[in-house]
PDB file of C-alpha atoms in Angstrom:
ATOM      1  CA  MET A 101     -36.920 -31.842  29.680  1.00 55.00           C
ATOM      2  CA  PRO A 102     -39.844 -30.607  31.809  1.00 56.00           C
ATOM      3  CA  ASP A 103     -42.598 -28.468  30.238  1.00 50.00           C
ATOM      4  CA  ALA A 104     -43.321 -24.995  31.600  1.00 48.00           C
ATOM      5  CA  THR A 105     -45.246 -21.909  30.874  1.00 47.00           C
ATOM      6  CA  ASP A 106     -43.717 -18.884  29.558  1.00 45.00           C
ATOM      7  CA  ALA A 107     -43.656 -17.241  32.987  1.00 50.00           C
ATOM      8  CA  ASP A 108     -41.291 -19.998  34.299  1.00 69.00           C
ATOM      9  CA  GLY A 109     -38.124 -18.872  32.322  1.00 86.00           C
ATOM     10  CA  LEU A 110     -36.657 -16.733  29.657  1.00 93.00           C
ATOM     11  CA  THR A 111     -36.798 -17.347  25.898  1.00 93.00           C
ATOM     12  CA  VAL A 112     -33.755 -17.480  23.889  1.00 93.00           C
ATOM     13  CA  GLY A 113     -34.407 -14.102  22.411  1.00 93.00           C
ATOM     14  CA  GLN A 114     -34.686 -12.668  26.045  1.00 93.00           C
ATOM     15  CA  VAL A 115     -31.506 -14.250  27.163  1.00 95.00           C
ATOM     16  CA  SER A 116     -29.735 -13.078  23.851  1.00 94.00           C
ATOM     17  CA  ALA A 117     -30.787  -9.528  24.862  1.00 94.00           C
ATOM     18  CA  ARG A 118     -30.010  -9.624  28.469  1.00 94.00           C
ATOM     19  CA  LEU A 119     -26.481 -11.127  28.083  1.00 94.00           C
ATOM     20  CA  ASP A 120     -25.659  -9.476  24.742  1.00 94.00           C
ATOM     21  CA  VAL A 121     -25.051 -12.948  23.377  1.00 94.00           C
ATOM     22  CA  THR A 122     -26.190 -13.860  19.836  1.00 95.00           C
ATOM     23  CA  VAL A 123     -29.057 -16.364  19.427  1.00 95.00           C
ATOM     24  CA  ARG A 124     -26.888 -18.429  17.127  1.00 95.00           C
ATOM     25  CA  ALA A 125     -24.347 -18.731  19.970  1.00 94.00           C
ATOM     26  CA  LEU A 126     -26.959 -19.741  22.436  1.00 95.00           C
ATOM     27  CA  HIS A 127     -28.149 -22.462  19.952  1.00 95.00           C
ATOM     28  CA  HIS A 128     -24.616 -23.583  19.420  1.00 95.00           C
ATOM     29  CA  TRP A 129     -23.964 -23.908  23.160  1.00 95.00           C
ATOM     30  CA  ASP A 130     -27.227 -25.873  23.454  1.00 94.00           C
ATOM     31  CA  GLU A 131     -26.222 -28.187  20.683  1.00 94.00           C
ATOM     32  CA  ILE A 132     -22.757 -28.984  22.215  1.00 94.00           C
ATOM     33  CA  GLY A 133     -24.154 -29.420  25.585  1.00 94.00           C
ATOM     34  CA  LEU A 134     -22.432 -26.382  27.158  1.00 94.00           C
ATOM     35  CA  ALA A 135     -25.544 -24.531  28.240  1.00 94.00           C
ATOM     36  CA  ARG A 136     -28.716 -26.226  27.607  1.00 93.00           C
ATOM     37  CA  PRO A 137     -32.146 -24.631  28.710  1.00 94.00           C
ATOM     38  CA  SER A 138     -33.725 -26.573  31.430  1.00 93.00           C
ATOM     39  CA  LEU A 139     -37.330 -26.065  30.339  1.00 92.00           C
ATOM     40  CA  ARG A 140     -39.605 -26.112  27.254  1.00 86.00           C
ATOM     41  CA  THR A 141     -43.003 -24.541  26.835  1.00 85.00           C
ATOM     42  CA  ALA A 142     -45.963 -26.780  25.636  1.00 82.00           C
ATOM     43  CA  ALA A 143     -45.292 -25.469  22.113  1.00 84.00           C
ATOM     44  CA  GLY A 144     -41.760 -26.754  22.387  1.00 83.00           C
ATOM     45  CA  TYR A 145     -39.859 -23.435  22.792  1.00 85.00           C
ATOM     46  CA  ARG A 146     -36.654 -23.332  24.913  1.00 86.00           C
ATOM     47  CA  LEU A 147     -36.825 -21.633  28.391  1.00 94.00           C
ATOM     48  CA  TYR A 148     -33.859 -20.721  30.375  1.00 95.00           C
ATOM     49  CA  THR A 149     -34.249 -20.956  34.282  1.00 94.00           C
ATOM     50  CA  ALA A 150     -32.380 -18.693  36.897  1.00 93.00           C
ATOM     51  CA  GLY A 151     -29.816 -21.560  37.094  1.00 93.00           C
ATOM     52  CA  ASP A 152     -29.246 -21.736  33.318  1.00 94.00           C
ATOM     53  CA  LEU A 153     -28.806 -17.937  33.351  1.00 94.00           C
ATOM     54  CA  GLU A 154     -26.220 -18.079  36.090  1.00 94.00           C
ATOM     55  CA  ARG A 155     -24.142 -20.803  34.108  1.00 93.00           C
ATOM     56  CA  LEU A 156     -24.525 -18.557  30.902  1.00 95.00           C
ATOM     57  CA  HIS A 157     -23.226 -15.496  32.941  1.00 93.00           C
ATOM     58  CA  ARG A 158     -20.126 -17.677  33.875  1.00 92.00           C
ATOM     59  CA  ILE A 159     -19.628 -18.738  30.256  1.00 93.00           C
ATOM     60  CA  VAL A 160     -19.835 -15.081  29.182  1.00 93.00           C
ATOM     61  CA  VAL A 161     -17.312 -14.058  31.649  1.00 91.00           C
ATOM     62  CA  TYR A 162     -14.816 -16.881  30.732  1.00 90.00           C
ATOM     63  CA  ARG A 163     -15.356 -16.267  27.071  1.00 91.00           C
ATOM     64  CA  GLU A 164     -14.494 -12.670  27.471  1.00 89.00           C
ATOM     65  CA  LEU A 165     -11.260 -13.660  29.195  1.00 87.00           C
ATOM     66  CA  GLY A 166     -10.340 -15.533  26.113  1.00 87.00           C
ATOM     67  CA  LEU A 167     -11.073 -19.106  27.175  1.00 88.00           C
ATOM     68  CA  GLY A 168     -12.063 -21.445  24.487  1.00 91.00           C
ATOM     69  CA  LEU A 169     -15.368 -23.391  24.776  1.00 93.00           C
ATOM     70  CA  ASP A 170     -13.537 -26.654  25.861  1.00 92.00           C
ATOM     71  CA  GLY A 171     -11.667 -24.786  28.436  1.00 90.00           C
ATOM     72  CA  ILE A 172     -14.900 -23.210  29.712  1.00 91.00           C
ATOM     73  CA  ARG A 173     -16.553 -26.566  29.838  1.00 92.00           C
ATOM     74  CA  ALA A 174     -13.650 -27.916  32.004  1.00 90.00           C
ATOM     75  CA  VAL A 175     -13.764 -24.906  34.378  1.00 89.00           C
ATOM     76  CA  LEU A 176     -17.581 -25.361  34.849  1.00 91.00           C
ATOM     77  CA  ASP A 177     -17.947 -29.175  34.941  1.00 90.00           C
ATOM     78  CA  ASP A 178     -14.587 -30.702  35.855  1.00 86.00           C
ATOM     79  CA  SER A 179     -14.163 -30.677  39.634  1.00 84.00           C
ATOM     80  CA  THR A 180     -10.387 -31.601  39.196  1.00 85.00           C
ATOM     81  CA  ALA A 181      -9.691 -28.801  36.811  1.00 81.00           C
ATOM     82  CA  ASP A 182      -6.971 -26.416  37.671  1.00 87.00           C
ATOM     83  CA  VAL A 183      -8.796 -23.237  37.300  1.00 84.00           C
ATOM     84  CA  PRO A 184      -6.177 -20.749  38.575  1.00 88.00           C
ATOM     85  CA  GLY A 185      -3.670 -22.491  36.330  1.00 87.00           C
ATOM     86  CA  ALA A 186      -6.001 -22.136  33.263  1.00 83.00           C
ATOM     87  CA  LEU A 187      -6.384 -18.540  34.111  1.00 84.00           C
ATOM     88  CA  ARG A 188      -2.773 -17.933  34.386  1.00 90.00           C
ATOM     89  CA  THR A 189      -2.088 -19.550  31.080  1.00 86.00           C
ATOM     90  CA  GLN A 190      -4.791 -17.332  29.551  1.00 84.00           C
ATOM     91  CA  ARG A 191      -3.199 -14.210  31.215  1.00 88.00           C
ATOM     92  CA  THR A 192       0.209 -15.086  29.730  1.00 91.00           C
ATOM     93  CA  GLN A 193      -1.456 -15.365  26.381  1.00 85.00           C
ATOM     94  CA  VAL A 194      -3.230 -12.026  26.803  1.00 85.00           C
ATOM     95  CA  ALA A 195       0.017 -10.373  27.839  1.00 91.00           C
ATOM     96  CA  GLU A 196       1.559 -11.682  24.544  1.00 92.00           C
ATOM     97  CA  ARG A 197      -1.305 -10.465  22.534  1.00 88.00           C
ATOM     98  CA  ILE A 198      -1.173  -6.966  24.166  1.00 91.00           C
ATOM     99  CA  ASP A 199       2.554  -6.915  23.338  1.00 94.00           C
ATOM    100  CA  ARG A 200       1.714  -7.793  19.661  1.00 92.00           C
ATOM    101  CA  LEU A 201      -0.968  -5.060  19.492  1.00 92.00           C
ATOM    102  CA  GLN A 202       1.438  -2.429  21.092  1.00 94.00           C
ATOM    103  CA  GLN A 203       3.963  -3.326  18.315  1.00 93.00           C
ATOM    104  CA  LEU A 204       1.056  -3.090  15.692  1.00 92.00           C
ATOM    105  CA  SER A 205       0.204   0.321  17.067  1.00 94.00           C
ATOM    106  CA  VAL A 206       3.744   1.536  16.770  1.00 92.00           C
ATOM    107  CA  GLY A 207       3.785   0.170  13.136  1.00 91.00           C
ATOM    108  CA  LEU A 208       0.488   1.801  12.345  1.00 92.00           C
ATOM    109  CA  ASP A 209       1.880   5.253  13.765  1.00 93.00           C
ATOM    110  CA  ARG A 210       4.881   4.928  11.502  1.00 92.00           C
ATOM    111  CA  MET A 211       2.652   4.044   8.671  1.00 92.00           C
ATOM    112  CA  ILE A 212       0.450   7.119   9.170  1.00 93.00           C
ATOM    113  CA  ASP A 213       3.526   9.365   9.547  1.00 92.00           C
ATOM    114  CA  ALA A 214       5.025   8.003   6.302  1.00 91.00           C
ATOM    115  CA  HIS A 215       1.887   8.618   4.305  1.00 92.00           C
ATOM    116  CA  GLU A 216       1.735  12.125   5.764  1.00 92.00           C
ATOM    117  CA  ARG A 217       5.335  12.994   5.735  1.00 91.00           C
ATOM    118  CA  GLY A 218       7.017  10.629   3.361  1.00 90.00           C
ATOM    119  CA  LEU A 219      10.252  10.340   5.106  1.00 91.00           C
ATOM    120  CA  LEU A 220      10.641   9.339   8.662  1.00 93.00           C
ATOM    121  CA  LEU A 221      14.056  10.952   9.386  1.00 93.00           C
ATOM    122  CA  THR A 222      14.974  13.950  11.318  1.00 93.00           C
ATOM    123  CA  ILE A 223      16.565  16.867   9.581  1.00 92.00           C
ATOM    124  CA  GLU A 224      19.816  15.988  11.046  1.00 94.00           C
ATOM    125  CA  GLN A 225      19.593  12.454   9.838  1.00 94.00           C
ATOM    126  CA  GLN A 226      18.468  13.588   6.345  1.00 93.00           C
ATOM    127  CA  ALA A 227      21.486  15.739   6.106  1.00 92.00           C
ATOM    128  CA  ALA A 228      23.852  12.918   7.248  1.00 94.00           C
ATOM    129  CA  VAL A 229      22.227  10.338   4.840  1.00 94.00           C
ATOM    130  CA  PHE A 230      21.511  12.436   1.677  1.00 91.00           C
ATOM    131  CA  GLY A 231      24.335  15.023   1.990  1.00 90.00           C
ATOM    132  CA  PRO A 232      24.562  18.837   2.311  1.00 88.00           C
ATOM    133  CA  GLN A 233      22.817  19.547  -1.052  1.00 87.00           C
ATOM    134  CA  TRP A 234      19.682  17.915   0.445  1.00 90.00           C
ATOM    135  CA  ASN A 235      16.652  20.112   1.023  1.00 91.00           C
ATOM    136  CA  PRO A 236      14.459  18.944   3.939  1.00 90.00           C
ATOM    137  CA  ASP A 237      11.475  20.695   2.393  1.00 92.00           C
ATOM    138  CA  TRP A 238      11.543  18.262  -0.497  1.00 89.00           C
ATOM    139  CA  PRO A 239       9.500  15.484   1.046  1.00 89.00           C
ATOM    140  CA  ALA A 240       6.627  17.791   2.027  1.00 90.00           C
ATOM    141  CA  GLN A 241       6.750  19.194  -1.529  1.00 91.00           C
ATOM    142  CA  ALA A 242       6.568  15.690  -2.923  1.00 90.00           C
ATOM    143  CA  ARG A 243       3.626  14.824  -0.681  1.00 91.00           C
ATOM    144  CA  GLN A 244       1.770  17.970  -1.766  1.00 91.00           C
ATOM    145  CA  ARG A 245       2.375  17.089  -5.503  1.00 88.00           C
ATOM    146  CA  TYR A 246       2.044  13.302  -5.481  1.00 89.00           C
ATOM    147  CA  GLY A 247       0.261  12.589  -2.251  1.00 89.00           C
ATOM    148  CA  GLU A 248      -2.892  11.184  -3.811  1.00 91.00           C
ATOM    149  CA  THR A 249      -1.088   8.788  -6.289  1.00 92.00           C
ATOM    150  CA  THR A 250      -0.668   5.091  -5.995  1.00 93.00           C
ATOM    151  CA  GLN A 251       3.093   5.577  -6.318  1.00 93.00           C
ATOM    152  CA  TRP A 252       3.122   7.918  -3.183  1.00 94.00           C
ATOM    153  CA  ARG A 253       1.334   5.271  -1.205  1.00 93.00           C
ATOM    154  CA  GLN A 254       3.693   2.572  -2.342  1.00 94.00           C
ATOM    155  CA  TYR A 255       6.655   4.932  -1.391  1.00 93.00           C
ATOM    156  CA  ALA A 256       5.104   5.477   2.040  1.00 93.00           C
ATOM    157  CA  GLU A 257       4.836   1.756   2.704  1.00 92.00           C
ATOM    158  CA  ARG A 258       8.488   1.235   2.085  1.00 93.00           C
ATOM    159  CA  SER A 259       9.481   4.384   3.944  1.00 93.00           C
ATOM    160  CA  ALA A 260       7.601   3.296   7.081  1.00 94.00           C
ATOM    161  CA  SER A 261      10.114   0.353   7.653  1.00 92.00           C
ATOM    162  CA  ARG A 262      13.299   2.391   7.101  1.00 94.00           C
ATOM    163  CA  GLY A 263      15.581   4.060   9.310  1.00 94.00           C
ATOM    164  CA  PRO A 264      18.882   5.946   8.587  1.00 95.00           C
ATOM    165  CA  GLU A 265      20.733   2.591   7.731  1.00 96.00           C
ATOM    166  CA  GLU A 266      18.340   1.568   5.210  1.00 96.00           C
ATOM    167  CA  TRP A 267      18.045   4.958   3.612  1.00 96.00           C
ATOM    168  CA  GLN A 268      21.810   5.067   3.512  1.00 96.00           C
ATOM    169  CA  ALA A 269      21.839   1.869   1.630  1.00 96.00           C
ATOM    170  CA  VAL A 270      19.345   3.335  -0.911  1.00 95.00           C
ATOM    171  CA  THR A 271      21.491   6.388  -1.277  1.00 95.00           C
ATOM    172  CA  ASP A 272      24.568   4.332  -1.835  1.00 96.00           C
ATOM    173  CA  ALA A 273      22.844   2.302  -4.510  1.00 97.00           C
ATOM    174  CA  VAL A 274      21.702   5.469  -6.343  1.00 95.00           C
ATOM    175  CA  ALA A 275      25.295   7.074  -6.231  1.00 95.00           C
ATOM    176  CA  GLY A 276      26.679   3.704  -7.537  1.00 97.00           C
ATOM    177  CA  LEU A 277      24.251   3.761 -10.441  1.00 97.00           C
ATOM    178  CA  ASP A 278      25.129   7.518 -11.097  1.00 97.00           C
ATOM    179  CA  ARG A 279      28.833   6.527 -11.250  1.00 97.00           C
ATOM    180  CA  ALA A 280      28.130   3.638 -13.555  1.00 97.00           C
ATOM    181  CA  LEU A 281      26.116   5.764 -15.884  1.00 97.00           C
ATOM    182  CA  GLY A 282      29.005   8.397 -16.049  1.00 97.00           C
ATOM    183  CA  GLU A 283      31.650   5.718 -16.604  1.00 97.00           C
ATOM    184  CA  ALA A 284      29.562   4.038 -19.322  1.00 97.00           C
ATOM    185  CA  MET A 285      29.123   7.283 -21.150  1.00 97.00           C
ATOM    186  CA  ASP A 286      32.820   8.014 -21.011  1.00 97.00           C
ATOM    187  CA  ALA A 287      33.496   4.545 -22.385  1.00 97.00           C
ATOM    188  CA  GLY A 288      31.234   5.151 -25.444  1.00 97.00           C
ATOM    189  CA  VAL A 289      28.474   2.742 -24.544  1.00 97.00           C
ATOM    190  CA  THR A 290      25.794   3.055 -27.151  1.00 97.00           C
ATOM    191  CA  PRO A 291      22.055   2.995 -26.511  1.00 97.00           C
ATOM    192  CA  GLY A 292      20.507  -0.354 -27.247  1.00 96.00           C
ATOM    193  CA  SER A 293      23.727  -2.186 -26.505  1.00 97.00           C
ATOM    194  CA  PRO A 294      23.622  -5.140 -23.930  1.00 97.00           C
ATOM    195  CA  GLU A 295      25.698  -2.927 -21.407  1.00 97.00           C
ATOM    196  CA  ALA A 296      23.295  -0.057 -21.759  1.00 97.00           C
ATOM    197  CA  ASN A 297      20.369  -2.250 -21.360  1.00 97.00           C
ATOM    198  CA  ARG A 298      21.722  -3.737 -18.253  1.00 97.00           C
ATOM    199  CA  LEU A 299      22.099  -0.127 -16.872  1.00 98.00           C
ATOM    200  CA  VAL A 300      18.547   0.520 -17.734  1.00 98.00           C
ATOM    201  CA  GLU A 301      17.434  -2.594 -15.769  1.00 97.00           C
ATOM    202  CA  ARG A 302      19.738  -1.624 -12.887  1.00 97.00           C
ATOM    203  CA  HIS A 303      18.029   1.791 -12.693  1.00 97.00           C
ATOM    204  CA  ARG A 304      14.645   0.004 -12.438  1.00 96.00           C
ATOM    205  CA  GLU A 305      15.899  -2.207  -9.696  1.00 96.00           C
ATOM    206  CA  VAL A 306      17.355   0.775  -7.812  1.00 96.00           C
ATOM    207  CA  PHE A 307      14.213   2.929  -8.261  1.00 93.00           C
ATOM    208  CA  ALA A 308      12.105   0.104  -6.866  1.00 93.00           C
ATOM    209  CA  SER A 309      13.398   1.193  -3.426  1.00 94.00           C
ATOM    210  CA  TYR A 310      10.795   4.034  -3.889  1.00 94.00           C
ATOM    211  CA  PHE A 311       8.037   2.249  -5.884  1.00 94.00           C
ATOM    212  CA  PRO A 312       7.674  -0.335  -8.638  1.00 94.00           C
ATOM    213  CA  LEU A 313       8.751   1.178 -11.906  1.00 95.00           C
ATOM    214  CA  THR A 314       7.199   0.030 -15.052  1.00 96.00           C
ATOM    215  CA  ARG A 315       9.022   0.231 -18.421  1.00 96.00           C
ATOM    216  CA  GLN A 316       6.605   2.976 -19.599  1.00 97.00           C
ATOM    217  CA  MET A 317       6.913   4.856 -16.375  1.00 96.00           C
ATOM    218  CA  GLN A 318      10.777   4.563 -16.692  1.00 97.00           C
ATOM    219  CA  VAL A 319      10.455   6.260 -20.209  1.00 97.00           C
ATOM    220  CA  CYS A 320       8.450   9.246 -18.633  1.00 96.00           C
ATOM    221  CA  LEU A 321      11.217   9.629 -16.016  1.00 95.00           C
ATOM    222  CA  GLY A 322      13.850   9.558 -18.644  1.00 96.00           C
ATOM    223  CA  ARG A 323      12.000  12.524 -20.388  1.00 96.00           C
ATOM    224  CA  MET A 324      11.834  14.317 -17.050  1.00 95.00           C
ATOM    225  CA  TYR A 325      15.562  13.738 -16.354  1.00 95.00           C
ATOM    226  CA  GLU A 326      16.395  15.651 -19.443  1.00 96.00           C
ATOM    227  CA  ALA A 327      13.648  18.286 -19.407  1.00 96.00           C
ATOM    228  CA  ASP A 328      13.498  19.317 -15.626  1.00 94.00           C
ATOM    229  CA  PRO A 329      16.272  21.798 -14.737  1.00 95.00           C
ATOM    230  CA  ALA A 330      16.866  20.237 -11.508  1.00 91.00           C
ATOM    231  CA  PHE A 331      17.361  16.540 -12.622  1.00 93.00           C
ATOM    232  CA  ALA A 332      19.249  17.784 -15.763  1.00 96.00           C
ATOM    233  CA  ALA A 333      21.599  19.709 -13.625  1.00 95.00           C
ATOM    234  CA  HIS A 334      22.174  16.710 -11.460  1.00 94.00           C
ATOM    235  CA  TYR A 335      23.058  14.287 -14.238  1.00 96.00           C
ATOM    236  CA  ASP A 336      24.976  16.911 -16.264  1.00 96.00           C
ATOM    237  CA  GLY A 337      26.875  17.645 -13.200  1.00 96.00           C
ATOM    238  CA  ILE A 338      27.993  14.045 -13.188  1.00 96.00           C
ATOM    239  CA  ARG A 339      29.044  14.190 -16.927  1.00 96.00           C
ATOM    240  CA  ALA A 340      28.079  16.927 -19.447  1.00 97.00           C
ATOM    241  CA  GLY A 341      25.249  15.544 -21.548  1.00 97.00           C
ATOM    242  CA  LEU A 342      24.547  12.711 -19.246  1.00 97.00           C
ATOM    243  CA  ALA A 343      20.790  13.708 -18.830  1.00 97.00           C
ATOM    244  CA  THR A 344      20.248  13.366 -22.604  1.00 97.00           C
ATOM    245  CA  TRP A 345      22.352  10.197 -22.962  1.00 98.00           C
ATOM    246  CA  PHE A 346      20.418   8.543 -19.996  1.00 97.00           C
ATOM    247  CA  ARG A 347      17.156   9.212 -21.760  1.00 97.00           C
ATOM    248  CA  HIS A 348      18.397   7.774 -24.913  1.00 98.00           C
ATOM    249  CA  ILE A 349      19.429   4.420 -23.419  1.00 98.00           C
ATOM    250  CA  ILE A 350      16.084   4.179 -21.704  1.00 97.00           C
ATOM    251  CA  ASP A 351      14.228   4.893 -24.945  1.00 98.00           C
ATOM    252  CA  ALA A 352      16.218   2.383 -26.789  1.00 97.00           C
ATOM    253  CA  SER A 353      15.714  -0.357 -24.063  1.00 97.00           C
ATOM    254  CA  ALA A 354      11.997   0.488 -24.300  1.00 97.00           C
ATOM    255  CA  ARG A 355      11.893  -0.100 -28.044  1.00 97.00           C
ATOM    256  CA  SER A 356      13.397  -3.596 -27.475  1.00 96.00           C
ATOM    257  CA  HIS A 357      10.435  -4.267 -25.346  1.00 97.00           C
ATOM    258  CA  SER A 358       7.957  -3.044 -28.038  1.00 96.00           C
ATOM    259  CA  ILE A 359       7.305   0.317 -26.231  1.00 96.00           C
ATOM    260  CA  ASP A 360       7.188   3.488 -28.324  1.00 97.00           C
ATOM    261  CA  PRO A 361       8.948   6.148 -26.239  1.00 95.00           C
ATOM    262  CA  ASP A 362       7.025   8.947 -28.041  1.00 94.00           C
ATOM    263  CA  THR A 363       3.725   7.518 -26.875  1.00 95.00           C
ATOM    264  CA  ALA A 364       4.676   6.018 -23.537  1.00 95.00           C
ATOM    265  CA  THR A 365       2.452   7.115 -20.659  1.00 95.00           C
ATOM    266  CA  TRP A 366       2.789   6.867 -16.890  1.00 94.00           C
ATOM    267  CA  GLN A 367       1.244   3.434 -16.407  1.00 90.00           C
TER     268      GLN A 367
END
């Protein structure tokens, strides 16, 4: 490689600044023979000539178009290379990436809405899925009360992927559990029995449609089902005394897993 004075070319740092390319990239391209500086100073520093800079400009252009380094080498050095064909292939790949990014953008919008609203259904869809007793203000009230919790974030992540059909399946599962609870109480199922414990596990599985439910958290829910007027009215509307019976079977199941219902906390 010919020697030169500093005035004969640009240093690696100068080229890096001019082309907005890292020094590391320039060194790599030099090492693999893609773009080597033509000159060196007497002290051994690399210098890029005007011809080197033109090649680097072309490399930067093709790299921004998404070509890999091997593809760029072929475009620059292989006289038989099908440049239009390579660019068409790259255009197809770019179009596919754009489509994926547009889908990602839609998913992000839904995730944002789910975190902010909780439920991505119209008022009409909510009424159709959840029934006439449903209050469309409930999601906003839940967001205000629980929006900073881990469970709200988990709920939002599930909600973002659900439409009316998915929510209908959740509603049907909840209704099926409610019926099973009422029938079990009628049949005299006792807390701590295998059948009662199976219902408690079924409750955890159904509730996981909203967010994962630990056994300690389930105990806390059981207390709320009995103490909260709205929840108590719901369960006692299925069977008189069902809210208390439900809490009892949850507590008994918790004890079988070495959890003291009297000290259980939301964790």
